[in-house]
Each structure stands twice: as C-alpha cells, then as structure tokens.
Short mmCIF file of C-alpha atoms in Angstrom, two decimals:
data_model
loop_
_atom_site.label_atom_id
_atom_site.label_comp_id
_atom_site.label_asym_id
_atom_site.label_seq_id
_atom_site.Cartn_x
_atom_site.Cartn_y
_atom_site.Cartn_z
CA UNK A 147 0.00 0.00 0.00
CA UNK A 148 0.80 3.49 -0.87
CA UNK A 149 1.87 6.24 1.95
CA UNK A 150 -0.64 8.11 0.06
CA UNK A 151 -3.55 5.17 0.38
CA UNK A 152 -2.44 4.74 3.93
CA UNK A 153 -2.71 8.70 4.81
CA UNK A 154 -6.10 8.59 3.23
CA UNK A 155 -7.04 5.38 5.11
CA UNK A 156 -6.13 6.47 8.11
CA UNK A 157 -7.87 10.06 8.03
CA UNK A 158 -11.08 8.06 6.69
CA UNK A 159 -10.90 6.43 10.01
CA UNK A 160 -10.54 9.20 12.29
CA UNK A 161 -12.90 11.37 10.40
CA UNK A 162 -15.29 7.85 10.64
CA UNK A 163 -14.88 7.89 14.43
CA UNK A 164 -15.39 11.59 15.07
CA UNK A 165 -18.99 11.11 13.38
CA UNK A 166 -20.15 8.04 14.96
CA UNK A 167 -21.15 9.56 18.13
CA UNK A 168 -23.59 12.11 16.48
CA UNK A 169 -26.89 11.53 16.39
CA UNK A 170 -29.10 13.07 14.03
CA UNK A 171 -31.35 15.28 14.99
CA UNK A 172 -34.86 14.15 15.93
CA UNK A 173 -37.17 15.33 13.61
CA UNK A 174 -39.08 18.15 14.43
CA UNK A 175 -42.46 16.76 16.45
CA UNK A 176 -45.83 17.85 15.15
CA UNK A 177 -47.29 21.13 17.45
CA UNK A 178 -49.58 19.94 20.18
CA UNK A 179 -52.56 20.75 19.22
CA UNK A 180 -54.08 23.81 21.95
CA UNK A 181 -57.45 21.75 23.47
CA UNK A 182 -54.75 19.15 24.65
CA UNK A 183 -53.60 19.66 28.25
CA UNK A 184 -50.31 20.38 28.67
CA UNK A 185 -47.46 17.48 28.88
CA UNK A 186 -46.56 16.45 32.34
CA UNK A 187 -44.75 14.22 34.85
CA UNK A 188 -45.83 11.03 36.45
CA UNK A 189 -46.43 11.77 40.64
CA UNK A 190 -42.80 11.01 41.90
CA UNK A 191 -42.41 7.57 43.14
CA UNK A 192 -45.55 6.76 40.64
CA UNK A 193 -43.47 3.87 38.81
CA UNK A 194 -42.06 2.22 42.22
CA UNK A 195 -45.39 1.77 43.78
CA UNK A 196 -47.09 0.72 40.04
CA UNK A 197 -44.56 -1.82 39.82
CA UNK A 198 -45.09 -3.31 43.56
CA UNK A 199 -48.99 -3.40 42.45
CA UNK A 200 -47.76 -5.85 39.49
CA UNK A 201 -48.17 -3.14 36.72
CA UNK A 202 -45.86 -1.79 34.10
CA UNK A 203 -46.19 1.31 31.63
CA UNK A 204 -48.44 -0.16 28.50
CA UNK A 205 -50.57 -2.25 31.01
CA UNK A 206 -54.76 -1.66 30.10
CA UNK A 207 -57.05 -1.52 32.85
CA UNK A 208 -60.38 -1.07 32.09
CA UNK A 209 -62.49 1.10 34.08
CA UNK A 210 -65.73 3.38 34.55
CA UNK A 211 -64.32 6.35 34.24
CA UNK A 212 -66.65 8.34 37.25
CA UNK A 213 -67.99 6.22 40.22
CA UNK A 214 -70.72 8.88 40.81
CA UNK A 215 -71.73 7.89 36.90
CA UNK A 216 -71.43 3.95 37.37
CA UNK A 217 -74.87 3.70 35.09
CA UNK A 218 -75.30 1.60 31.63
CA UNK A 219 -75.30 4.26 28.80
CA UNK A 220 -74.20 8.13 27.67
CA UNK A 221 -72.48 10.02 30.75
CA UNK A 222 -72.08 13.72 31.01
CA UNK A 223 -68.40 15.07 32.42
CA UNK A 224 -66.42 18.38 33.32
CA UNK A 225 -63.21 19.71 34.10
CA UNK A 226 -63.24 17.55 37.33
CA UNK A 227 -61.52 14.90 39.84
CA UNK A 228 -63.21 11.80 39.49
CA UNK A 229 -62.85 8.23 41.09
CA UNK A 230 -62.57 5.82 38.48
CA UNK A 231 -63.82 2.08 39.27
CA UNK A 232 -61.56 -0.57 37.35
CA UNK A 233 -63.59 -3.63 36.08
CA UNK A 234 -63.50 -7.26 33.87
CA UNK A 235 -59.77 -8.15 34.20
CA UNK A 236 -59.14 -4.58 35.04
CA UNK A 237 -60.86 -5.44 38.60
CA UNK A 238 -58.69 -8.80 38.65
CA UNK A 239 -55.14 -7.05 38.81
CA UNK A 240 -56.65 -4.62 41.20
CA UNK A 241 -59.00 -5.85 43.20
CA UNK A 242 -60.96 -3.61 45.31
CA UNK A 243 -58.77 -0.34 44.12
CA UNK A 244 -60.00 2.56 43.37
CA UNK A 245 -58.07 4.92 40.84
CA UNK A 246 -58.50 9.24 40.70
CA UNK A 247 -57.61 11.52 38.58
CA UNK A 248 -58.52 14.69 36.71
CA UNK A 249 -60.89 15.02 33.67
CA UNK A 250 -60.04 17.88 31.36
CA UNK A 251 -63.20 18.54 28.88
CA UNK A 252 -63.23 20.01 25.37
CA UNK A 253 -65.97 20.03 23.30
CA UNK A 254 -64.84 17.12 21.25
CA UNK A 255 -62.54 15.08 23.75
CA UNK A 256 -62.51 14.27 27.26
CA UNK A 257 -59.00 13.62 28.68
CA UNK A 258 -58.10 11.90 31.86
CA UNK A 259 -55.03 12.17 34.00
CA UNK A 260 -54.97 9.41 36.60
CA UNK A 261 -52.42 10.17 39.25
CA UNK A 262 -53.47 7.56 42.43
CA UNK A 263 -54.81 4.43 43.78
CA UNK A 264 -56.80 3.86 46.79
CA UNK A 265 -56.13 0.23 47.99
CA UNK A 266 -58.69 -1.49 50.01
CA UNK A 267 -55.73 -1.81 52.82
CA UNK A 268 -54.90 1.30 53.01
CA UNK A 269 -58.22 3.35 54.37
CA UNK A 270 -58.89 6.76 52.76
CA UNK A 271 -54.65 6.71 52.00
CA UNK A 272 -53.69 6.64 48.11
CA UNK A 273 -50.54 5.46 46.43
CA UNK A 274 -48.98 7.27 42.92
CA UNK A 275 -50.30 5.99 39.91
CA UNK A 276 -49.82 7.45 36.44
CA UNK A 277 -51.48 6.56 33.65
CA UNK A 278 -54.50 8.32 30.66
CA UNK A 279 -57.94 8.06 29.48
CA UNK A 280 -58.55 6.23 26.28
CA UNK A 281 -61.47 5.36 24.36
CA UNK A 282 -61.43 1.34 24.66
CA UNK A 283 -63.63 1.28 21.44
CA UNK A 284 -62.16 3.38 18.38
CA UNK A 285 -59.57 5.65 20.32
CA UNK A 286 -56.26 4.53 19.00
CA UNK A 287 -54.11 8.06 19.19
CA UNK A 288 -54.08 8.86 23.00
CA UNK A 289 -56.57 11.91 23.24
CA UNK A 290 -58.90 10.73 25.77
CA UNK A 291 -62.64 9.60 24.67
CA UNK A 292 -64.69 10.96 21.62
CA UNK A 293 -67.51 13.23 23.00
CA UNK A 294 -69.98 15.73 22.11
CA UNK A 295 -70.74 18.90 23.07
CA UNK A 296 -73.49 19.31 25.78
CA UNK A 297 -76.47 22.35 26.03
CA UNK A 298 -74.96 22.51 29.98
CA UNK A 299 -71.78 24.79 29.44
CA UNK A 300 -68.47 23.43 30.29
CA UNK A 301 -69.76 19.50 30.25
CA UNK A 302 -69.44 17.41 27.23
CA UNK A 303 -70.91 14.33 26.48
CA UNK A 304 -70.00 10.52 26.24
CA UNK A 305 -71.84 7.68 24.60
CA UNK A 306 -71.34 5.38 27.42
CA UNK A 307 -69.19 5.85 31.10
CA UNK A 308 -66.62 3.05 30.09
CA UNK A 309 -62.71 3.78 29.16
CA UNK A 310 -59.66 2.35 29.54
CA UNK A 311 -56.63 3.71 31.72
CA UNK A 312 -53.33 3.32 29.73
CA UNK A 313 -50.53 2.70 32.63
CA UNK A 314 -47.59 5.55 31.49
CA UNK A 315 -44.59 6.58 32.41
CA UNK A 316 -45.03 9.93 31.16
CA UNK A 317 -48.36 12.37 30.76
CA UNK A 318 -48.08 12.60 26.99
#
C-alpha cells in the first residue's frame, strides 16, 4: 500500500470515528394541538409503587371512568376529579382499588389524568399511579374519549361511562 492510500485510510478512520457519536437530529415533532392539556410528569415515586402493584407502563385496565356515573349508557363530564372504578380483568389485577384523577373537557374530547390508587388496605390513603384516558372502542391516538358537546356549558358528552386507563410513564 501506498503512503498516500495509507494517509487517506487512516484520516477516513478518524474522520469515521469523530462522526459516529452524532446523532441526528430528531425530527421536528408535530405542534400539540391547543385543546390538549399540557405534557406532564408522572407523581414522583408513581413507577415504584405501580410496579409493587404488578403493573408496568403499556398495562390496560379497564375502568368506569366516574364512580358517581357507574350507570349503563351516555355520561355527562367536566373539568373535574373523578374516582374511576376498574372492572372485567381490570378489577382482577386490582382488586378492590379505586383509581383518581382529573378530567379535562373540550368540546370534542374528554381527557383523563390518573395520578393515584386507593387500595382497600390502606383506608382513605392513596398510592402514585400514572397513567391516561382512552377510548377502549375506536380511540387509537391517545386523546382521551370521543364526545360531544353538551347544552350545559363546560360539560361534554359521552356515549357510554366506560374507558380504559393506559398505565404511562409519562403524561403525553
């Protein structure tokens, strides 16, 4: 080989090495749209306390999403803290538990925050918990359930009280 080639090999390498710890940039991420609520963190010690109750961000537990509305059919929220009442298998990994959270209402979504359990052993105490509000039946992009505006201002309305509570690490 050359002393030319093996110049030119050897600068190829070190300008190879100088590049391989950059990253390239993240692309840019689509603007939040304003009726969302704003992005947020999970209640600290949130993911200790899910993971001693056996759950892990991605877990689905389905729920009513307000125990004052535990009825069959359309429900009627607002910007409000609400008790929601986990049930079918969503009842089996927590028996007894009770999660609450905040509803935030626009006139086309309602959005849920969960942020703590109540345990049957622990009284009226509550552990962290973080996880969202989706619709279990069409909802697929992580905006909370489908509603409809209502004639009562600052309520909207929901075809039935169900939802599911998506276990997260972060409030999206």
């Amino acid at each position: 080989m050359r002393a030319s080639s093996r110049w030119l090999a050897a600068w190829l390498v070190a300008v190879g090495g100088v590049g391989c710890g950059h990253t390239k940039d993240e692309a840019p991420k689509p603007e939040r749209p304003k009726w969302m609520p704003p992005e947020g963190t999970c209640p600290k010690g949130s993911l200790v306390q899910m993971d001693r109750l056996g759950l892990k961000p991605g877990d689905k537990i389905p729920v009513i999403v307000d125990a004052i509305q535990d009825h069959p059919g359309p429900a009627r929220y607002n910007y409000s803290f609400v008790i929601a009442l986990p049930r079918e298998e969503g009842e089996t990994k927590l028996p007894g538990a009770r999660i609450g959270g905040r509803l935030y209402v626009t006139k086309h979504r309602v959005f849920g925050r969960y942020d703590r359990v109540f345990l049957p052993e622990s009284g009226a105490m509550s552990v962290p918990f973080c996880g969202i509000l989706l619709d279990a039946r069409w909802d697929r992009d992580g905006e909370g359930l489908i509603a409809y505006p209502s004639p009562m201002k600052g309520f909207s309305v929901v075809q039935d009280n169900t939802g599911v509570i998506l276990v997260v690490d972060q409030y999206p």
